[in-house]
Structure formats: C-alpha cells, structure tokens
Amino acid sequence: MPQPLAATWARPLLPLLPLLLLLAARTPLPAGARPAPGPEYLRRGWLRLLAEGEGCAPCRPEECAAPRGCLAGRVLDACGCCWECANLEGQLCDLDPGAHFYGRCGEQLECRLDAGGDLSRGEVPEPLCVCRSQHPLCGSDGRTYPQLCRLQEAALARPDANLTVAHPGPCESEPQIVLHPYDIWNVTGKDVIFGCEVFAYPMAAIEWRKDGLDIQLPGDDPHISVQFRGGPQRFEVTSWLQIQAVRPSDEGTYRCLARNALGQVEAPASLTVLTPDQLNSTGFPQLPAQHLAPEEEAESEEGEDYY
C-alpha cells in the first residue's frame, strides 16, 4: 500500500528534528516578545522536551529552571524531577493522578468535577481545582479571607508581609461600606433607588436617614420603602432605599448608616429632582442610568475574592 504523502516527506526530516529545535531555540525573539532567562536555559529546555517526548530523561536537578510567581505553591513535573507551578483554584486539572495534561493542583487544593454547568444543554463537567476548606478565617493583616487557599495566595503574592492565620472565623471589624450610594437626579413622577452594601463582623444593622429629618426612613411616608438582604458576599448586608414618584420635596441628601458593636460608618448621596420644564431647559438628551434594583443586583458580578 503506498504511504501517505505527508509521511513520505516527514521521514527524512526526523533525524534532523533535534537540530531544528536547537536552531529554533537560538533564533532571536520577535519584537515585543518576553525574553527567556538566557540561551543556556533555552538549550536545556529544548533538550528536556526532546527527552520527554520518548520518556523521562535521567534527572539532573541542576538543569531545572526555578519556577517563580507560584501562588498555589509548587509541584513536581511529570517526571518527578523539576519543580513547576501548581494550578490555582478554578483552573483545569487532571482527575487521574497519573496523568499530566492540565497539571496538578496546589497545596490544600484537590481536583473535582465541576457540577455547576447545565447538563441539559450539553455542557460537559470540567475537572477544576477546588479548595478543600470552605471556612472563612482571619489573617494576621486583619482581613477576612473566604477560605484558606485565598489566604495562601495572598501570602505567596506578598512574602514580605509574613501573612499567617490569626484565628478561624472572620476578623471582628467595624462596618465597611463596600458599595456607596450614588448621587441621582430624576424628573418628578419617576422612581429612584439608592443602594448601600456593607461588610462587617458582627453583622451590621443599616438604616437610612434624610438630612433635616430626625426620623429613620421610611417612617410613615407611603411613597418611600426600604429593603434589606444578606450578601452578595458572606458577612455583607445590602439595603435599598426606594422613592416612588419623586416630587420636589424629596430633594436633598440621604445617608446610609451602618453600625455594629465595634463602630459606625455612613455614606451620603444627593437626590436632585427636576420638573419637565427644568429638564427641557438643561438640554440633557436622556436620563442617567438608575441604580440597580434588588433583582438586578443579585445577577451582577461578585466582588473581590477576599474582603
């Protein structure tokens, strides 16, 4: 049977493959490309790739390049010789410990099938690195981390900080306003919403007040309402102040006040109310985007990985 044309042309090139790879290693990088540590490192790297193509070469640790910036720690390569960066939480990994395609998870991480996809739509579960611990803890920097793997990433990213675990559970802290209410203007008869997102442990209580009024909103005003909900992150509370069919008397400064046993914090936002005639005289082409309603807020993106 005649051989395929590609195989016929490839056979004479096989003995030249090591030479071609070494020449490629010595070829200057294109403009803007990140340079390698040096020619000797490149030469050793290509030789190791060639050897691994047919199996593991004899281990020579002195030829291994030291990995840097490994936020999930280091693991041994497929040959058990050189150290390489481990995979972070959320990265693809090899379910089979004997495989070495995606890579191995770092310390305190394990490879699991992600069940978050929609199987009814044909989405295939992927193997991802997942932290073994999902309990919050307090770092020596006074910040609350959602779990141990996030603290380890921060510690490896800032080695000079000597970050350690202060104690299990969140750090006690006075309220911190994560999302401040925005200044808003609108036309009479329209609805407006102020939002306020607060982190604290113990959990904070939130109230709304308007400058010039010595009462906690909504009071007995039927066109003003206040809603509360835990989240979107752990140890956070979000509150919304809604004013329906605004009128000129609603104009003013509104304050989100959050307090717990350790302290109190507040954030102001102003409301400007225009009549239709005033709006036409300004020449504004359209109304500004309003703050997200509670239902839309729940679908927005989550915040930082640690608090």
PDB file of C-alpha atoms in Angstrom:
ATOM      1  CA  MET A   1       0.000   0.000   0.000  1.00  0.00           C
ATOM      2  CA  PRO A   2       1.539   3.436  -0.899  1.00  0.00           C
ATOM      3  CA  GLN A   3       2.465   5.623   2.070  1.00  0.00           C
ATOM      4  CA  PRO A   4       0.679   8.959   2.577  1.00  0.00           C
ATOM      5  CA  LEU A   5       2.478  11.883   1.031  1.00  0.00           C
ATOM      6  CA  ALA A   6       2.915  13.625   4.429  1.00  0.00           C
ATOM      7  CA  ALA A   7       4.601  10.549   5.914  1.00  0.00           C
ATOM      8  CA  THR A   8       6.916  10.250   2.887  1.00  0.00           C
ATOM      9  CA  TRP A   9       8.101  13.838   3.292  1.00  0.00           C
ATOM     10  CA  ALA A  10       8.320  13.678   7.110  1.00  0.00           C
ATOM     11  CA  ARG A  11      10.530  10.537   7.344  1.00  0.00           C
ATOM     12  CA  PRO A  12      13.770  12.193   6.049  1.00  0.00           C
ATOM     13  CA  LEU A  13      13.243  15.110   8.474  1.00  0.00           C
ATOM     14  CA  LEU A  14      13.031  13.009  11.647  1.00  0.00           C
ATOM     15  CA  PRO A  15      16.826  12.690  12.154  1.00  0.00           C
ATOM     16  CA  LEU A  16      17.081  16.474  11.789  1.00  0.00           C
ATOM     17  CA  LEU A  17      14.421  17.260  14.428  1.00  0.00           C
ATOM     18  CA  PRO A  18      16.860  17.808  17.341  1.00  0.00           C
ATOM     19  CA  LEU A  19      18.964  20.145  15.198  1.00  0.00           C
ATOM     20  CA  LEU A  20      15.909  22.100  14.053  1.00  0.00           C
ATOM     21  CA  LEU A  21      14.710  22.513  17.628  1.00  0.00           C
ATOM     22  CA  LEU A  22      18.103  23.703  18.812  1.00  0.00           C
ATOM     23  CA  LEU A  23      18.257  26.222  15.943  1.00  0.00           C
ATOM     24  CA  ALA A  24      14.795  27.444  16.872  1.00  0.00           C
ATOM     25  CA  ALA A  25      15.962  27.941  20.455  1.00  0.00           C
ATOM     26  CA  ARG A  26      18.813  30.154  19.240  1.00  0.00           C
ATOM     27  CA  THR A  27      16.565  32.218  16.916  1.00  0.00           C
ATOM     28  CA  PRO A  28      16.074  35.821  18.189  1.00  0.00           C
ATOM     29  CA  LEU A  29      12.634  36.555  19.653  1.00  0.00           C
ATOM     30  CA  PRO A  30      10.297  38.845  17.675  1.00  0.00           C
ATOM     31  CA  ALA A  31       9.945  42.469  18.752  1.00  0.00           C
ATOM     32  CA  GLY A  32       7.839  42.874  21.877  1.00  0.00           C
ATOM     33  CA  ALA A  33       8.164  39.235  22.938  1.00  0.00           C
ATOM     34  CA  ARG A  34       9.165  38.426  26.504  1.00  0.00           C
ATOM     35  CA  PRO A  35      12.832  37.273  26.575  1.00  0.00           C
ATOM     36  CA  ALA A  36      13.797  33.957  28.147  1.00  0.00           C
ATOM     37  CA  PRO A  37      16.288  33.852  31.051  1.00  0.00           C
ATOM     38  CA  GLY A  38      19.164  33.009  28.674  1.00  0.00           C
ATOM     39  CA  PRO A  39      20.465  30.827  25.811  1.00  0.00           C
ATOM     40  CA  GLU A  40      21.684  28.102  28.154  1.00  0.00           C
ATOM     41  CA  TYR A  41      18.233  27.845  29.749  1.00  0.00           C
ATOM     42  CA  LEU A  42      16.637  27.607  26.303  1.00  0.00           C
ATOM     43  CA  ARG A  43      19.043  24.876  25.212  1.00  0.00           C
ATOM     44  CA  ARG A  44      18.386  22.791  28.333  1.00  0.00           C
ATOM     45  CA  GLY A  45      14.638  23.335  27.927  1.00  0.00           C
ATOM     46  CA  TRP A  46      14.570  22.044  24.372  1.00  0.00           C
ATOM     47  CA  LEU A  47      16.738  19.056  25.278  1.00  0.00           C
ATOM     48  CA  ARG A  48      14.359  18.167  28.102  1.00  0.00           C
ATOM     49  CA  LEU A  49      11.345  18.457  25.747  1.00  0.00           C
ATOM     50  CA  LEU A  50      13.044  16.140  23.301  1.00  0.00           C
ATOM     51  CA  ALA A  51      13.829  13.633  26.038  1.00  0.00           C
ATOM     52  CA  GLU A  52      10.299  13.736  27.470  1.00  0.00           C
ATOM     53  CA  GLY A  53       8.917  13.020  24.014  1.00  0.00           C
ATOM     54  CA  GLU A  54      10.299   9.495  24.338  1.00  0.00           C
ATOM     55  CA  GLY A  55      10.081   9.247  28.139  1.00  0.00           C
ATOM     56  CA  CYS A  56      11.774  10.839  31.135  1.00  0.00           C
ATOM     57  CA  ALA A  57      15.491  11.540  30.850  1.00  0.00           C
ATOM     58  CA  PRO A  58      17.826  10.979  33.800  1.00  0.00           C
ATOM     59  CA  CYS A  59      17.003  13.540  36.466  1.00  0.00           C
ATOM     60  CA  ARG A  60      19.525  16.358  36.726  1.00  0.00           C
ATOM     61  CA  PRO A  61      18.119  18.926  39.187  1.00  0.00           C
ATOM     62  CA  GLU A  62      20.878  21.385  38.312  1.00  0.00           C
ATOM     63  CA  GLU A  63      19.341  21.698  34.831  1.00  0.00           C
ATOM     64  CA  CYS A  64      15.886  22.574  36.179  1.00  0.00           C
ATOM     65  CA  ALA A  65      14.701  26.160  35.884  1.00  0.00           C
ATOM     66  CA  ALA A  66      13.342  27.555  39.163  1.00  0.00           C
ATOM     67  CA  PRO A  67       9.637  28.486  38.775  1.00  0.00           C
ATOM     68  CA  ARG A  68       8.606  31.926  40.009  1.00  0.00           C
ATOM     69  CA  GLY A  69       5.299  33.540  41.000  1.00  0.00           C
ATOM     70  CA  CYS A  70       3.636  30.273  42.037  1.00  0.00           C
ATOM     71  CA  LEU A  71       0.604  31.483  44.025  1.00  0.00           C
ATOM     72  CA  ALA A  72      -0.614  27.917  44.662  1.00  0.00           C
ATOM     73  CA  GLY A  73       2.797  26.542  45.585  1.00  0.00           C
ATOM     74  CA  ARG A  74       4.968  24.138  43.580  1.00  0.00           C
ATOM     75  CA  VAL A  75       4.609  20.521  42.457  1.00  0.00           C
ATOM     76  CA  LEU A  76       6.973  18.116  40.733  1.00  0.00           C
ATOM     77  CA  ASP A  77       6.695  17.718  36.979  1.00  0.00           C
ATOM     78  CA  ALA A  78       5.542  14.579  35.178  1.00  0.00           C
ATOM     79  CA  CYS A  79       8.986  13.009  35.569  1.00  0.00           C
ATOM     80  CA  GLY A  80       9.193  13.804  39.276  1.00  0.00           C
ATOM     81  CA  CYS A  81      12.393  15.753  38.724  1.00  0.00           C
ATOM     82  CA  CYS A  82      11.845  19.515  38.333  1.00  0.00           C
ATOM     83  CA  TRP A  83       9.548  21.815  40.282  1.00  0.00           C
ATOM     84  CA  GLU A  84       6.794  23.701  38.444  1.00  0.00           C
ATOM     85  CA  CYS A  85       3.938  25.988  39.462  1.00  0.00           C
ATOM     86  CA  ALA A  86       0.850  24.209  40.754  1.00  0.00           C
ATOM     87  CA  ASN A  87      -2.587  25.048  39.409  1.00  0.00           C
ATOM     88  CA  LEU A  88      -4.681  27.662  41.215  1.00  0.00           C
ATOM     89  CA  GLU A  89      -8.245  27.289  42.436  1.00  0.00           C
ATOM     90  CA  GLY A  90     -10.628  27.293  39.468  1.00  0.00           C
ATOM     91  CA  GLN A  91      -8.018  26.115  36.943  1.00  0.00           C
ATOM     92  CA  LEU A  92      -8.354  22.880  34.970  1.00  0.00           C
ATOM     93  CA  CYS A  93      -6.603  19.836  36.422  1.00  0.00           C
ATOM     94  CA  ASP A  94      -6.059  16.098  35.892  1.00  0.00           C
ATOM     95  CA  LEU A  95      -8.515  13.844  37.721  1.00  0.00           C
ATOM     96  CA  ASP A  96      -6.189  10.896  37.140  1.00  0.00           C
ATOM     97  CA  PRO A  97      -3.152  11.330  39.431  1.00  0.00           C
ATOM     98  CA  GLY A  98      -1.044   9.511  36.843  1.00  0.00           C
ATOM     99  CA  ALA A  99      -1.927  11.956  34.052  1.00  0.00           C
ATOM    100  CA  HIS A 100      -0.076  15.175  33.378  1.00  0.00           C
ATOM    101  CA  PHE A 101      -2.036  17.156  30.779  1.00  0.00           C
ATOM    102  CA  TYR A 102      -3.678  20.085  32.601  1.00  0.00           C
ATOM    103  CA  GLY A 103      -1.374  19.931  35.620  1.00  0.00           C
ATOM    104  CA  ARG A 104      -1.697  19.290  39.338  1.00  0.00           C
ATOM    105  CA  CYS A 105      -3.492  21.338  41.952  1.00  0.00           C
ATOM    106  CA  GLY A 106      -1.575  23.183  44.640  1.00  0.00           C
ATOM    107  CA  GLU A 107      -1.465  22.768  48.389  1.00  0.00           C
ATOM    108  CA  GLN A 108      -4.861  22.497  50.126  1.00  0.00           C
ATOM    109  CA  LEU A 109      -6.486  22.014  46.699  1.00  0.00           C
ATOM    110  CA  GLU A 110      -7.967  18.925  45.080  1.00  0.00           C
ATOM    111  CA  CYS A 111      -9.224  18.127  41.585  1.00  0.00           C
ATOM    112  CA  ARG A 112     -13.016  17.719  41.321  1.00  0.00           C
ATOM    113  CA  LEU A 113     -15.567  17.654  38.523  1.00  0.00           C
ATOM    114  CA  ASP A 114     -17.393  20.981  38.320  1.00  0.00           C
ATOM    115  CA  ALA A 115     -21.114  20.285  38.639  1.00  0.00           C
ATOM    116  CA  GLY A 116     -22.116  23.895  38.065  1.00  0.00           C
ATOM    117  CA  GLY A 117     -22.771  23.523  34.324  1.00  0.00           C
ATOM    118  CA  ASP A 118     -26.142  22.995  32.715  1.00  0.00           C
ATOM    119  CA  LEU A 119     -26.113  19.314  31.739  1.00  0.00           C
ATOM    120  CA  SER A 120     -29.456  19.664  29.927  1.00  0.00           C
ATOM    121  CA  ARG A 121     -27.771  21.986  27.416  1.00  0.00           C
ATOM    122  CA  GLY A 122     -24.953  19.566  26.748  1.00  0.00           C
ATOM    123  CA  GLU A 123     -22.371  21.285  28.957  1.00  0.00           C
ATOM    124  CA  VAL A 124     -19.720  18.788  29.985  1.00  0.00           C
ATOM    125  CA  PRO A 125     -18.441  18.977  33.589  1.00  0.00           C
ATOM    126  CA  GLU A 126     -14.794  20.042  33.725  1.00  0.00           C
ATOM    127  CA  PRO A 127     -12.197  18.962  36.289  1.00  0.00           C
ATOM    128  CA  LEU A 128     -11.244  22.015  38.339  1.00  0.00           C
ATOM    129  CA  CYS A 129      -9.024  22.670  41.335  1.00  0.00           C
ATOM    130  CA  VAL A 130     -11.167  23.252  44.441  1.00  0.00           C
ATOM    131  CA  CYS A 131     -10.051  24.290  47.919  1.00  0.00           C
ATOM    132  CA  ARG A 132     -10.564  21.556  50.499  1.00  0.00           C
ATOM    133  CA  SER A 133     -11.601  24.112  53.137  1.00  0.00           C
ATOM    134  CA  GLN A 134     -14.501  26.494  52.563  1.00  0.00           C
ATOM    135  CA  HIS A 135     -14.485  28.096  56.027  1.00  0.00           C
ATOM    136  CA  PRO A 136     -13.614  31.781  56.469  1.00  0.00           C
ATOM    137  CA  LEU A 137     -10.639  32.781  58.574  1.00  0.00           C
ATOM    138  CA  CYS A 138      -8.913  35.891  59.845  1.00  0.00           C
ATOM    139  CA  GLY A 139      -5.470  36.782  58.508  1.00  0.00           C
ATOM    140  CA  SER A 140      -2.714  38.407  60.510  1.00  0.00           C
ATOM    141  CA  ASP A 141      -3.265  41.516  58.344  1.00  0.00           C
ATOM    142  CA  GLY A 142      -6.721  41.958  59.877  1.00  0.00           C
ATOM    143  CA  ARG A 143      -8.566  40.933  56.701  1.00  0.00           C
ATOM    144  CA  THR A 144     -11.176  38.207  56.443  1.00  0.00           C
ATOM    145  CA  TYR A 145     -10.477  35.572  53.782  1.00  0.00           C
ATOM    146  CA  PRO A 146     -13.269  33.290  52.488  1.00  0.00           C
ATOM    147  CA  GLN A 147     -11.063  30.201  52.823  1.00  0.00           C
ATOM    148  CA  LEU A 148      -7.500  29.053  53.421  1.00  0.00           C
ATOM    149  CA  CYS A 149      -6.472  28.866  49.748  1.00  0.00           C
ATOM    150  CA  ARG A 150      -7.180  32.584  49.238  1.00  0.00           C
ATOM    151  CA  LEU A 151      -5.041  33.454  52.241  1.00  0.00           C
ATOM    152  CA  GLN A 152      -2.215  31.276  50.901  1.00  0.00           C
ATOM    153  CA  GLU A 153      -2.387  33.056  47.540  1.00  0.00           C
ATOM    154  CA  ALA A 154      -2.156  36.435  49.280  1.00  0.00           C
ATOM    155  CA  ALA A 155       0.758  35.203  51.422  1.00  0.00           C
ATOM    156  CA  LEU A 156       2.721  33.982  48.388  1.00  0.00           C
ATOM    157  CA  ALA A 157       1.953  37.177  46.472  1.00  0.00           C
ATOM    158  CA  ARG A 158       3.277  39.290  49.393  1.00  0.00           C
ATOM    159  CA  PRO A 159       6.050  37.226  51.013  1.00  0.00           C
ATOM    160  CA  ASP A 160       7.418  40.220  52.919  1.00  0.00           C
ATOM    161  CA  ALA A 161       4.116  40.600  54.796  1.00  0.00           C
ATOM    162  CA  ASN A 162       4.607  37.280  56.672  1.00  0.00           C
ATOM    163  CA  LEU A 163       0.869  36.660  56.408  1.00  0.00           C
ATOM    164  CA  THR A 164      -0.460  33.909  58.685  1.00  0.00           C
ATOM    165  CA  VAL A 165      -3.794  32.716  60.092  1.00  0.00           C
ATOM    166  CA  ALA A 166      -4.741  34.771  63.135  1.00  0.00           C
ATOM    167  CA  HIS A 167      -7.726  32.604  64.063  1.00  0.00           C
ATOM    168  CA  PRO A 168     -10.527  30.581  62.424  1.00  0.00           C
ATOM    169  CA  GLY A 169     -13.617  32.558  61.501  1.00  0.00           C
ATOM    170  CA  PRO A 170     -13.867  36.139  60.259  1.00  0.00           C
ATOM    171  CA  CYS A 171     -11.994  39.061  61.760  1.00  0.00           C
ATOM    172  CA  GLU A 172     -14.085  41.264  64.000  1.00  0.00           C
ATOM    173  CA  SER A 173     -14.341  44.680  62.405  1.00  0.00           C
ATOM    174  CA  GLU A 174     -16.419  47.808  62.392  1.00  0.00           C
ATOM    175  CA  PRO A 175     -18.675  48.259  59.347  1.00  0.00           C
ATOM    176  CA  GLN A 176     -17.081  48.989  55.995  1.00  0.00           C
ATOM    177  CA  ILE A 177     -19.243  50.355  53.172  1.00  0.00           C
ATOM    178  CA  VAL A 178     -18.275  48.281  50.137  1.00  0.00           C
ATOM    179  CA  LEU A 179     -20.708  49.927  47.695  1.00  0.00           C
ATOM    180  CA  HIS A 180     -21.677  53.552  48.364  1.00  0.00           C
ATOM    181  CA  PRO A 181     -24.987  55.058  47.264  1.00  0.00           C
ATOM    182  CA  TYR A 182     -24.690  57.189  44.139  1.00  0.00           C
ATOM    183  CA  ASP A 183     -25.885  60.757  43.595  1.00  0.00           C
ATOM    184  CA  ILE A 184     -29.045  60.703  41.491  1.00  0.00           C
ATOM    185  CA  TRP A 185     -31.183  63.203  39.612  1.00  0.00           C
ATOM    186  CA  ASN A 186     -34.534  62.495  38.003  1.00  0.00           C
ATOM    187  CA  VAL A 187     -37.787  64.054  36.882  1.00  0.00           C
ATOM    188  CA  THR A 188     -40.849  64.428  39.057  1.00  0.00           C
ATOM    189  CA  GLY A 189     -43.051  61.345  38.920  1.00  0.00           C
ATOM    190  CA  LYS A 190     -40.173  58.924  38.322  1.00  0.00           C
ATOM    191  CA  ASP A 191     -38.836  56.287  40.762  1.00  0.00           C
ATOM    192  CA  VAL A 192     -35.309  56.353  42.193  1.00  0.00           C
ATOM    193  CA  ILE A 193     -33.330  53.783  44.190  1.00  0.00           C
ATOM    194  CA  PHE A 194     -30.295  54.256  46.440  1.00  0.00           C
ATOM    195  CA  GLY A 195     -28.198  51.180  47.263  1.00  0.00           C
ATOM    196  CA  CYS A 196     -25.739  50.545  50.087  1.00  0.00           C
ATOM    197  CA  GLU A 197     -23.602  47.395  50.561  1.00  0.00           C
ATOM    198  CA  VAL A 198     -21.854  46.891  53.914  1.00  0.00           C
ATOM    199  CA  PHE A 199     -19.328  44.369  55.234  1.00  0.00           C
ATOM    200  CA  ALA A 200     -18.917  43.810  58.977  1.00  0.00           C
ATOM    201  CA  TYR A 201     -18.481  41.142  61.620  1.00  0.00           C
ATOM    202  CA  PRO A 202     -20.575  41.003  63.720  1.00  0.00           C
ATOM    203  CA  MET A 203     -23.118  41.747  61.006  1.00  0.00           C
ATOM    204  CA  ALA A 204     -24.083  45.390  60.678  1.00  0.00           C
ATOM    205  CA  ALA A 205     -27.502  46.982  61.011  1.00  0.00           C
ATOM    206  CA  ILE A 206     -28.301  49.524  58.274  1.00  0.00           C
ATOM    207  CA  GLU A 207     -30.666  52.485  58.438  1.00  0.00           C
ATOM    208  CA  TRP A 208     -31.481  55.372  56.114  1.00  0.00           C
ATOM    209  CA  ARG A 209     -31.929  58.987  57.093  1.00  0.00           C
ATOM    210  CA  LYS A 210     -32.517  62.257  55.252  1.00  0.00           C
ATOM    211  CA  ASP A 211     -30.710  65.426  56.293  1.00  0.00           C
ATOM    212  CA  GLY A 212     -33.093  67.754  58.090  1.00  0.00           C
ATOM    213  CA  LEU A 213     -35.391  64.970  59.289  1.00  0.00           C
ATOM    214  CA  ASP A 214     -34.860  63.416  62.704  1.00  0.00           C
ATOM    215  CA  ILE A 215     -36.533  60.126  61.777  1.00  0.00           C
ATOM    216  CA  GLN A 216     -35.428  56.796  60.383  1.00  0.00           C
ATOM    217  CA  LEU A 217     -36.783  56.188  56.892  1.00  0.00           C
ATOM    218  CA  PRO A 218     -39.246  55.168  55.628  1.00  0.00           C
ATOM    219  CA  GLY A 219     -41.173  56.476  58.640  1.00  0.00           C
ATOM    220  CA  ASP A 220     -44.869  56.745  57.814  1.00  0.00           C
ATOM    221  CA  ASP A 221     -44.317  58.004  54.252  1.00  0.00           C
ATOM    222  CA  PRO A 222     -46.087  55.551  51.886  1.00  0.00           C
ATOM    223  CA  HIS A 223     -44.066  56.501  48.798  1.00  0.00           C
ATOM    224  CA  ILE A 224     -40.722  55.583  50.483  1.00  0.00           C
ATOM    225  CA  SER A 225     -39.699  51.975  51.180  1.00  0.00           C
ATOM    226  CA  VAL A 226     -36.567  50.241  52.477  1.00  0.00           C
ATOM    227  CA  GLN A 227     -35.395  46.688  51.721  1.00  0.00           C
ATOM    228  CA  PHE A 228     -32.607  44.566  53.232  1.00  0.00           C
ATOM    229  CA  ARG A 229     -30.898  41.373  52.123  1.00  0.00           C
ATOM    230  CA  GLY A 230     -27.816  39.453  53.168  1.00  0.00           C
ATOM    231  CA  GLY A 231     -24.949  39.351  50.658  1.00  0.00           C
ATOM    232  CA  PRO A 232     -23.833  39.348  47.926  1.00  0.00           C
ATOM    233  CA  GLN A 233     -20.689  38.185  49.775  1.00  0.00           C
ATOM    234  CA  ARG A 234     -20.511  36.480  53.164  1.00  0.00           C
ATOM    235  CA  PHE A 235     -20.792  38.836  56.159  1.00  0.00           C
ATOM    236  CA  GLU A 236     -22.282  41.532  53.953  1.00  0.00           C
ATOM    237  CA  VAL A 237     -25.678  43.224  54.090  1.00  0.00           C
ATOM    238  CA  THR A 238     -27.208  45.211  51.234  1.00  0.00           C
ATOM    239  CA  SER A 239     -30.004  47.731  51.652  1.00  0.00           C
ATOM    240  CA  TRP A 240     -32.028  49.753  49.147  1.00  0.00           C
ATOM    241  CA  LEU A 241     -33.989  52.958  49.659  1.00  0.00           C
ATOM    242  CA  GLN A 242     -36.706  53.384  47.036  1.00  0.00           C
ATOM    243  CA  ILE A 243     -38.652  56.597  46.455  1.00  0.00           C
ATOM    244  CA  GLN A 244     -41.660  56.216  44.166  1.00  0.00           C
ATOM    245  CA  ALA A 245     -42.955  59.086  42.057  1.00  0.00           C
ATOM    246  CA  VAL A 246     -40.418  61.616  43.346  1.00  0.00           C
ATOM    247  CA  ARG A 247     -41.548  65.167  43.999  1.00  0.00           C
ATOM    248  CA  PRO A 248     -39.592  68.376  44.656  1.00  0.00           C
ATOM    249  CA  SER A 249     -39.907  67.931  48.427  1.00  0.00           C
ATOM    250  CA  ASP A 250     -37.896  64.664  48.150  1.00  0.00           C
ATOM    251  CA  GLU A 251     -34.807  66.555  47.013  1.00  0.00           C
ATOM    252  CA  GLY A 252     -31.933  66.512  49.485  1.00  0.00           C
ATOM    253  CA  THR A 253     -29.129  64.390  50.926  1.00  0.00           C
ATOM    254  CA  TYR A 254     -29.793  60.833  52.067  1.00  0.00           C
ATOM    255  CA  ARG A 255     -27.432  58.867  54.305  1.00  0.00           C
ATOM    256  CA  CYS A 256     -26.768  55.153  54.643  1.00  0.00           C
ATOM    257  CA  LEU A 257     -25.749  54.465  58.268  1.00  0.00           C
ATOM    258  CA  ALA A 258     -24.273  51.098  59.271  1.00  0.00           C
ATOM    259  CA  ARG A 259     -23.385  50.121  62.829  1.00  0.00           C
ATOM    260  CA  ASN A 260     -22.389  47.156  64.950  1.00  0.00           C
ATOM    261  CA  ALA A 261     -20.882  46.767  68.430  1.00  0.00           C
ATOM    262  CA  LEU A 262     -17.469  47.942  67.183  1.00  0.00           C
ATOM    263  CA  GLY A 263     -18.398  51.154  65.416  1.00  0.00           C
ATOM    264  CA  GLN A 264     -20.486  53.092  62.939  1.00  0.00           C
ATOM    265  CA  VAL A 265     -19.957  54.397  59.421  1.00  0.00           C
ATOM    266  CA  GLU A 266     -22.122  56.368  56.992  1.00  0.00           C
ATOM    267  CA  ALA A 267     -22.189  57.368  53.322  1.00  0.00           C
ATOM    268  CA  PRO A 268     -24.216  60.254  51.836  1.00  0.00           C
ATOM    269  CA  ALA A 269     -25.825  60.633  48.422  1.00  0.00           C
ATOM    270  CA  SER A 270     -27.825  63.515  46.999  1.00  0.00           C
ATOM    271  CA  LEU A 271     -31.119  63.488  45.114  1.00  0.00           C
ATOM    272  CA  THR A 272     -31.901  66.273  42.650  1.00  0.00           C
ATOM    273  CA  VAL A 273     -35.484  66.488  41.391  1.00  0.00           C
ATOM    274  CA  LEU A 274     -36.273  68.372  38.167  1.00  0.00           C
ATOM    275  CA  THR A 275     -39.610  69.345  36.690  1.00  0.00           C
ATOM    276  CA  PRO A 276     -40.201  68.541  32.992  1.00  0.00           C
ATOM    277  CA  ASP A 277     -39.693  72.248  32.143  1.00  0.00           C
ATOM    278  CA  GLN A 278     -36.364  72.293  34.001  1.00  0.00           C
ATOM    279  CA  LEU A 279     -35.269  69.138  32.190  1.00  0.00           C
ATOM    280  CA  ASN A 280     -36.052  70.660  28.784  1.00  0.00           C
ATOM    281  CA  SER A 281     -34.110  73.791  29.658  1.00  0.00           C
ATOM    282  CA  THR A 282     -30.989  71.795  30.550  1.00  0.00           C
ATOM    283  CA  GLY A 283     -30.815  70.174  27.121  1.00  0.00           C
ATOM    284  CA  PHE A 284     -29.867  66.751  28.502  1.00  0.00           C
ATOM    285  CA  PRO A 285     -30.568  64.135  25.778  1.00  0.00           C
ATOM    286  CA  GLN A 286     -31.636  61.373  28.171  1.00  0.00           C
ATOM    287  CA  LEU A 287     -31.979  60.400  31.804  1.00  0.00           C
ATOM    288  CA  PRO A 288     -28.999  58.888  33.605  1.00  0.00           C
ATOM    289  CA  ALA A 289     -28.926  55.190  34.374  1.00  0.00           C
ATOM    290  CA  GLN A 290     -30.524  54.444  37.728  1.00  0.00           C
ATOM    291  CA  HIS A 291     -29.104  52.240  40.447  1.00  0.00           C
ATOM    292  CA  LEU A 292     -29.800  48.535  40.016  1.00  0.00           C
ATOM    293  CA  ALA A 293     -32.975  47.197  41.546  1.00  0.00           C
ATOM    294  CA  PRO A 294     -32.618  44.360  44.081  1.00  0.00           C
ATOM    295  CA  GLU A 295     -33.438  41.681  41.492  1.00  0.00           C
ATOM    296  CA  GLU A 296     -30.838  43.040  39.069  1.00  0.00           C
ATOM    297  CA  GLU A 297     -28.261  43.500  41.816  1.00  0.00           C
ATOM    298  CA  ALA A 298     -28.330  39.779  42.587  1.00  0.00           C
ATOM    299  CA  GLU A 299     -27.300  38.995  38.997  1.00  0.00           C
ATOM    300  CA  SER A 300     -24.401  41.447  38.909  1.00  0.00           C
ATOM    301  CA  GLU A 301     -20.793  40.335  39.192  1.00  0.00           C
ATOM    302  CA  GLU A 302     -19.389  39.339  42.566  1.00  0.00           C
ATOM    303  CA  GLY A 303     -16.740  41.412  44.278  1.00  0.00           C
ATOM    304  CA  GLU A 304     -13.159  40.562  45.244  1.00  0.00           C
ATOM    305  CA  ASP A 305     -12.006  37.161  46.246  1.00  0.00           C
ATOM    306  CA  TYR A 306     -11.302  38.284  49.794  1.00  0.00           C
ATOM    307  CA  TYR A 307     -12.665  41.077  51.914  1.00  0.00           C
TER     308      TYR A 307
END
